[in-house]
CSV table of C-alpha atoms in Angstrom, one decimal:
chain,number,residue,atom,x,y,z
G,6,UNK,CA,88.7,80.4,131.3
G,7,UNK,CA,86.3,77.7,131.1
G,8,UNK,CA,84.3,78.6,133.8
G,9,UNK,CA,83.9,82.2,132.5
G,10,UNK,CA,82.6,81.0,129.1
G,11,UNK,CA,80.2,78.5,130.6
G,12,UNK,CA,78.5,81.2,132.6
G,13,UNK,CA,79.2,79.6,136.0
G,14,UNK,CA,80.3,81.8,139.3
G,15,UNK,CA,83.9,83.6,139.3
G,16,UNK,CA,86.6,81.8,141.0
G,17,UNK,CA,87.9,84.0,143.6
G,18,UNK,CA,91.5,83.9,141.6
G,19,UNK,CA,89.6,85.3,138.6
G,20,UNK,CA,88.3,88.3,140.2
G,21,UNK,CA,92.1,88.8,141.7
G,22,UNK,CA,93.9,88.6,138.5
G,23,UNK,CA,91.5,91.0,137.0
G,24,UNK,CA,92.2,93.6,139.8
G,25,UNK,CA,96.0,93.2,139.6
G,26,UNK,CA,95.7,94.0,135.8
G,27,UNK,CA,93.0,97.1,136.8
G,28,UNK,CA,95.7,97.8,139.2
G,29,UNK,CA,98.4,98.0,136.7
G,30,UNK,CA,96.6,99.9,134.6
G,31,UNK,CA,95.7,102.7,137.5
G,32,UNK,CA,99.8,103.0,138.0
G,33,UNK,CA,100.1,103.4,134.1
G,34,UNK,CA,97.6,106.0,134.3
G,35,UNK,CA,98.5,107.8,137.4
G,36,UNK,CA,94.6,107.2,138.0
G,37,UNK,CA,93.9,108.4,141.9
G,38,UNK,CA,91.6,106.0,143.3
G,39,UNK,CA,92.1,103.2,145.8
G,40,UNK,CA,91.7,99.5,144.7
G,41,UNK,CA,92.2,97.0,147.4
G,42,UNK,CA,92.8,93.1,146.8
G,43,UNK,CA,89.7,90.8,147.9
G,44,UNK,CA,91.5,89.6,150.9
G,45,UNK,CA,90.7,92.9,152.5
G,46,UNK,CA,87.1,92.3,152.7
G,47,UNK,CA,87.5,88.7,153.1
G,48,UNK,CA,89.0,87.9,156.7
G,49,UNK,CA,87.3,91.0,158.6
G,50,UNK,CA,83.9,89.7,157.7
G,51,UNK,CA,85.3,86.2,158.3
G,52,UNK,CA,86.4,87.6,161.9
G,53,UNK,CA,83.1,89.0,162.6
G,54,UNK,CA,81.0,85.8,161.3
G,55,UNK,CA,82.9,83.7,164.1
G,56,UNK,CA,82.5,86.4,166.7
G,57,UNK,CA,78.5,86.3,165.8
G,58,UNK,CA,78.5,82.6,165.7
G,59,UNK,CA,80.6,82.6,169.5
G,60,UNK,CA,78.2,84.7,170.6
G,61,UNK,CA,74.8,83.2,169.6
G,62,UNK,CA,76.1,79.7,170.9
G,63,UNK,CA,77.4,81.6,173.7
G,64,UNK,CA,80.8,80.5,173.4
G,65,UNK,CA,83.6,81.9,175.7
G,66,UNK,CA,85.3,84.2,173.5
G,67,UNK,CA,89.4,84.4,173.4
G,68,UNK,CA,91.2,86.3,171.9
G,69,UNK,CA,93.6,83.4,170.6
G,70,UNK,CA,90.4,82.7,168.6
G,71,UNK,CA,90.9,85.6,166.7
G,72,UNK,CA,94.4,86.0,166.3
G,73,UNK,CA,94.7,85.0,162.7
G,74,UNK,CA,92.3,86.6,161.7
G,75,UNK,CA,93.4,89.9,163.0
G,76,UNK,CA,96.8,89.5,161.7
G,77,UNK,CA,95.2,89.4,158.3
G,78,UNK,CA,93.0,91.9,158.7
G,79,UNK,CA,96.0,94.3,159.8
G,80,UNK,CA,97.6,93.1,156.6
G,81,UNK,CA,95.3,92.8,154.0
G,82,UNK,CA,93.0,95.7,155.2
G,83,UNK,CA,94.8,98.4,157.7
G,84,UNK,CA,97.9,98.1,156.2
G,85,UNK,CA,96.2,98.8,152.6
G,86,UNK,CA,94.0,102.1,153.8
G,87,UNK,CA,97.2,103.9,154.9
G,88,UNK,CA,98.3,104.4,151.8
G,89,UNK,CA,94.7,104.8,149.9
G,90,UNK,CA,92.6,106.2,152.3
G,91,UNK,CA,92.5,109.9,151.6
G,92,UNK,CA,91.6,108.9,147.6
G,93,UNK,CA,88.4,110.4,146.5
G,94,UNK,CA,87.1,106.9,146.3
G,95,UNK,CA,88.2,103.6,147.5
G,96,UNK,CA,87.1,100.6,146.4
G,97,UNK,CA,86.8,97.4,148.3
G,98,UNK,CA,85.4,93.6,146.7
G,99,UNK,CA,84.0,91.5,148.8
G,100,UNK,CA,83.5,87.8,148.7
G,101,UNK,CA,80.6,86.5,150.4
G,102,UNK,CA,82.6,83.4,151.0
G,103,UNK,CA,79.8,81.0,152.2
G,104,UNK,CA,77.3,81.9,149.8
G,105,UNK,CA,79.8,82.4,146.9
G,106,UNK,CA,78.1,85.7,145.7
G,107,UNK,CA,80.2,89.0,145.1
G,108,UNK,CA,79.8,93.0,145.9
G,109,UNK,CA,81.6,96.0,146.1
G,110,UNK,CA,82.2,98.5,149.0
G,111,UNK,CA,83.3,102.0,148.3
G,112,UNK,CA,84.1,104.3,150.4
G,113,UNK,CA,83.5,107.6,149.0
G,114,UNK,CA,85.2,110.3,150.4
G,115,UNK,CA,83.7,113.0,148.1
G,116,UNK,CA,80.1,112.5,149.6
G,117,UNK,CA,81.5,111.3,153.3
G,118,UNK,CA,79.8,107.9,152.2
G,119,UNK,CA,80.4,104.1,152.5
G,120,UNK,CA,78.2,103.1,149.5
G,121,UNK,CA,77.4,99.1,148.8
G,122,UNK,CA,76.7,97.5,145.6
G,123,UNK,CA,74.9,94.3,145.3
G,124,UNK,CA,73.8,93.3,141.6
G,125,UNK,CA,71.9,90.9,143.1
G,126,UNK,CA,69.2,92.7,145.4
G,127,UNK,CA,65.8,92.5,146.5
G,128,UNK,CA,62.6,94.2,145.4
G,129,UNK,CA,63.4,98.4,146.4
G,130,UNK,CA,60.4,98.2,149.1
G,131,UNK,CA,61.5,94.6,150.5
G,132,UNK,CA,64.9,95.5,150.9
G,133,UNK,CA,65.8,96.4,154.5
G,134,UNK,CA,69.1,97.4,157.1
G,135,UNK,CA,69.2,93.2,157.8
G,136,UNK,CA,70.0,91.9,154.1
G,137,UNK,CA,73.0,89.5,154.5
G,138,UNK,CA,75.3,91.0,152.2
G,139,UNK,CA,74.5,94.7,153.5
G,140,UNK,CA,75.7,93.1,157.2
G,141,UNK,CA,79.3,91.6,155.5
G,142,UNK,CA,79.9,95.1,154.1
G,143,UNK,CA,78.8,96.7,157.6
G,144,UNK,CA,81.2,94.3,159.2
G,145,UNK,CA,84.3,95.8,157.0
G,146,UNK,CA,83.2,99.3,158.0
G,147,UNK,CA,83.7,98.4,161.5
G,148,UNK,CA,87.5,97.3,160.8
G,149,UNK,CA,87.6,100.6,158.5
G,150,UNK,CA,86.5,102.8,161.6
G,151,UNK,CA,88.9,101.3,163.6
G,152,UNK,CA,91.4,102.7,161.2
G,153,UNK,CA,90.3,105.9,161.3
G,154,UNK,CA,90.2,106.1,164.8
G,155,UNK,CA,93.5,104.5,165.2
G,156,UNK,CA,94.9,107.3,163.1
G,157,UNK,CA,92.7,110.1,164.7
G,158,UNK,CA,95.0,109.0,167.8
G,159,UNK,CA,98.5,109.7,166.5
G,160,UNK,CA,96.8,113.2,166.2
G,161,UNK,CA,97.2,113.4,170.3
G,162,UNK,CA,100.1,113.8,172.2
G,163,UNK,CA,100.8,112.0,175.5
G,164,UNK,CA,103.8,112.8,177.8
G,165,UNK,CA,104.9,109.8,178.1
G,166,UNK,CA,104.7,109.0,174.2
G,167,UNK,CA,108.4,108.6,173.0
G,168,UNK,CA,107.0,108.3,169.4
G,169,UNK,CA,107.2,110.8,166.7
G,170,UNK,CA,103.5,110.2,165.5
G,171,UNK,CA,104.0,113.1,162.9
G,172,UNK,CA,106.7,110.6,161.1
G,173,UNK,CA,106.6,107.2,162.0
G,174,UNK,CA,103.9,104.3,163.0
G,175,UNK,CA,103.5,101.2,164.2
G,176,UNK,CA,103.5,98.8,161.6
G,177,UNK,CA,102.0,95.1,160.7
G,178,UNK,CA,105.1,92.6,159.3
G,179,UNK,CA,102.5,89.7,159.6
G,180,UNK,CA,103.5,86.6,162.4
G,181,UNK,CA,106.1,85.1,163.5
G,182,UNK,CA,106.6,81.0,163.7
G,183,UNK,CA,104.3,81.1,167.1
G,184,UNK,CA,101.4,82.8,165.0
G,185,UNK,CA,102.0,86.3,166.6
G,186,UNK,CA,101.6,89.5,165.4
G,187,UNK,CA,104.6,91.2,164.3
G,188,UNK,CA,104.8,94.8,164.7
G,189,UNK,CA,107.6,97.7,164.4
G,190,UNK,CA,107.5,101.2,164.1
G,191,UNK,CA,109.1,102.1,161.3
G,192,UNK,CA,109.2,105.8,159.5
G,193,UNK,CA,106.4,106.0,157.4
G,194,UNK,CA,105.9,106.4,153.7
G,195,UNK,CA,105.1,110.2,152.3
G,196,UNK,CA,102.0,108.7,151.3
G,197,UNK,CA,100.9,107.6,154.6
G,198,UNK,CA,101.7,110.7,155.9
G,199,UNK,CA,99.6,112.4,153.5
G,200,UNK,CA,96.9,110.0,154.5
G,201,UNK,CA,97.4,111.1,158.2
G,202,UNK,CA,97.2,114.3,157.4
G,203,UNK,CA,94.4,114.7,155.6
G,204,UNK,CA,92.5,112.6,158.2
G,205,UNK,CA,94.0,115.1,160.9
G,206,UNK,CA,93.2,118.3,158.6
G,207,UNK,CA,89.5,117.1,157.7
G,208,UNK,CA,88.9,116.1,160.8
G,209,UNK,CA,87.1,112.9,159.9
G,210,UNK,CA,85.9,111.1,162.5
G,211,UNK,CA,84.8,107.2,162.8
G,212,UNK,CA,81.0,107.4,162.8
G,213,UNK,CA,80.9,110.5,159.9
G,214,UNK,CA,80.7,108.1,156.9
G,215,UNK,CA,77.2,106.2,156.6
G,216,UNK,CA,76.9,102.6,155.0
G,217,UNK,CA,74.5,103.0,152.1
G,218,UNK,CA,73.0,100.7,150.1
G,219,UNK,CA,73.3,101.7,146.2
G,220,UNK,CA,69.5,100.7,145.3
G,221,UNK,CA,69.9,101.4,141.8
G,222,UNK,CA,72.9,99.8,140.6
G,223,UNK,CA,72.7,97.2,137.5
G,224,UNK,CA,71.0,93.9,138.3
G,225,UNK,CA,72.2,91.1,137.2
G,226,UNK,CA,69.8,88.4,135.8
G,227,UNK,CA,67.8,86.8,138.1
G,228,UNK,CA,69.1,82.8,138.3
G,229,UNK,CA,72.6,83.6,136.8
G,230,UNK,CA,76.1,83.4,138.4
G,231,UNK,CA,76.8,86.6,137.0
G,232,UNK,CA,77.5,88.8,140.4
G,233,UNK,CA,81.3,88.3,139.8
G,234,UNK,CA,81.0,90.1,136.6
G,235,UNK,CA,78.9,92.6,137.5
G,236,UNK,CA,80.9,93.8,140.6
G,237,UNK,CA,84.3,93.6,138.1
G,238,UNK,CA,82.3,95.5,136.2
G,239,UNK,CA,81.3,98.1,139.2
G,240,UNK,CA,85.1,98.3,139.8
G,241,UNK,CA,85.8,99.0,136.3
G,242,UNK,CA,83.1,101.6,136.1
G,243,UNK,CA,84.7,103.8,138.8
G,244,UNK,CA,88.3,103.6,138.1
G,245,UNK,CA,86.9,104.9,134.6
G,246,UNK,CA,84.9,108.0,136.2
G,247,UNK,CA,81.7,106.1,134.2
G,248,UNK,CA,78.2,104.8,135.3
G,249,UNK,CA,78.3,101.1,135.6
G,250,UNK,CA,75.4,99.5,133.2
G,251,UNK,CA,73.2,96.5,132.9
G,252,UNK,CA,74.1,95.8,129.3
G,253,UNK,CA,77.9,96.1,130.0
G,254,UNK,CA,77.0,94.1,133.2
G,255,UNK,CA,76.1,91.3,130.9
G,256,UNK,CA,78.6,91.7,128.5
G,257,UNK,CA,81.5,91.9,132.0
G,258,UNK,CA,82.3,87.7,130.9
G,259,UNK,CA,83.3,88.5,126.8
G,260,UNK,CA,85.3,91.8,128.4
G,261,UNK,CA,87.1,89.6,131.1
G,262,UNK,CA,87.8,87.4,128.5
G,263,UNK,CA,88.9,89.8,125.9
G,264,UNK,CA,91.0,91.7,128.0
G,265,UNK,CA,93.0,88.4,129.4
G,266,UNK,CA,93.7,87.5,125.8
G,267,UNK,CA,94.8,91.0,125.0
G,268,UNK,CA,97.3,91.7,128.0
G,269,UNK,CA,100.5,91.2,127.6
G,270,UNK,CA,100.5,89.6,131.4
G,271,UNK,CA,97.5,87.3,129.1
G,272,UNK,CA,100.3,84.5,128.6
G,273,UNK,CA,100.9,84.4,132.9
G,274,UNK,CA,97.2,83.9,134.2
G,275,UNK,CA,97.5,80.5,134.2
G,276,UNK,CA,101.0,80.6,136.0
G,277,UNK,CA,99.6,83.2,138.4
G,278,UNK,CA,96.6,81.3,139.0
G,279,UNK,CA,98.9,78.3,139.5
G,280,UNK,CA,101.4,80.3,141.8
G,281,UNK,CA,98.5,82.7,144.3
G,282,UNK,CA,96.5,79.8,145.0
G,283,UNK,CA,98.0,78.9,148.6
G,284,UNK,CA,98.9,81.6,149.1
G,285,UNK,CA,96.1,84.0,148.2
G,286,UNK,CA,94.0,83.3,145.5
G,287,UNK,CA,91.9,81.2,147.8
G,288,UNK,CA,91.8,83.3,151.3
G,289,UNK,CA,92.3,81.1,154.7
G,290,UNK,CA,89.6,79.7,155.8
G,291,UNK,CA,90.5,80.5,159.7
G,292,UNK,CA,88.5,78.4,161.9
């Protein structure tokens, strides 16, 4: 609480016990968009940071290297899009971890988009393709395509396949004591299967969706620690069907605030910020 009234950046556990309440409320309301936890963004474009690192120092690279951080991204990621995929939007925060900024990826499945919003941009005619935080969000969109090819694959039948692609899948049960994926195919939900299918029936391929920056979202003011607020306040815009704003941008810290005091879940953030610390209020930091 302190660190929202004194204007300084969002802790990460913030931003998640806001989207647990925005996720409650989407249940309430039936509401059918996609809101994924901030993990999701998190390890793929930890992944591919250390893969562009390995490479640039020319590193041999290992698979073992990797593994944890593909576990997590099969958990906190894959495991998430088969049951929100087909949403007409999906909406994905991301934590610039080693910059401590915020934005928000969304993939829009109305206008076959991925669309990025960054409160915090560069001058229209300055801004170009290799802006940092337009490369994290591209680095999520290459675990998302993945996805989408993985499932455009259950869509084929090969004779010596044994499983019943139309009803169950492989899935991701995290690792085992040896830090090893764990896997089983189990039958899926009737949501995933309606994710499948509309994949299937739509015929959406990997490389249909674009990344695009949003160049005329809300900016935050220049020299604040506001980007948390603002890309809550994205988040909040869409799940609402309403265009995000700079004055409600501004005003995202007195809303956070107001809204933690008025929840009835207001008398367990401390205990939930207490209790998802470890374990995932502040993401692993993989080496």
């Amino acid at each position: 609480m302190k660190i929202i009234v004194e204007e300084k950046d969002l802790d990460v556990n913030v931003v998640k016990a806001y989207t647990e309440m925005l996720q409650k409320e989407m249940k309430e309301t039936n509401t059918q968009i996609g809101l994924l936890n901030i993990e999701a963004a998190f390890y793929a474009v930890q992944h591919e940071k250390k893969l562009a690192d390995f490479k640039k120092e020319g590193k041999n690279i290992l698979k073992d290297d990797f593994k944890g951080h593909d576990i997590e991204i099969e958990l906190f990621l894959i495991e998430e899009l088969w049951s929100k995929f087909s949403y007409p939007k999906v909406i994905i925060p991301i934590h610039h971890y080693y910059s401590q900024h915020y934005t928000l990826l969304v993939i829009d499945n109305e206008k076959k988009q991925f669309v990025h919003m960054n409160s915090m941009l560069p001058p229209k005619k300055e801004w170009t393709k290799d802006n940092q935080y337009y490369n994290n969000a591209n680095w999520v969109v290459k675990h998302i395509r993945r996805f989408i090819h993985d499932v455009k694959v259950t869509g084929t039948i090969f004779p010596d396949d044994s499983q019943d692609q139309e009803n169950t899948r492989e899935k991701c049960k995290g690792e085992d004591s040896k830090g090893e994926l764990v896997t089983e195919v189990e039958e899926m939900t009737p949501r995933e299967k309606e994710v499948r299918r509309w994949i299937l029936d739509n015929q959406i391929g990997e490389n249909d969706y674009e990344l695009v920056e949003d160049l005329n979202c809300p900016q935050q003011k220049s020299c604040s620690d506001d980007c948390g607020p603002f890309m809550i306040h994205f988040m909040e815009s869409i799940v609402h069907g309403v265009q995000p704003s700079k004055k409600k941008g501004n005003d995202m810290r007195k809303t956070i605030l107001e809204r933690f005091a008025k929840e009835e879940s207001a008398w367990s953030v401390e205990k939930y910020l207490a209790e998802t610390a470890d374990a995932v209020g502040e993401p692993k930091n993989r080496k």
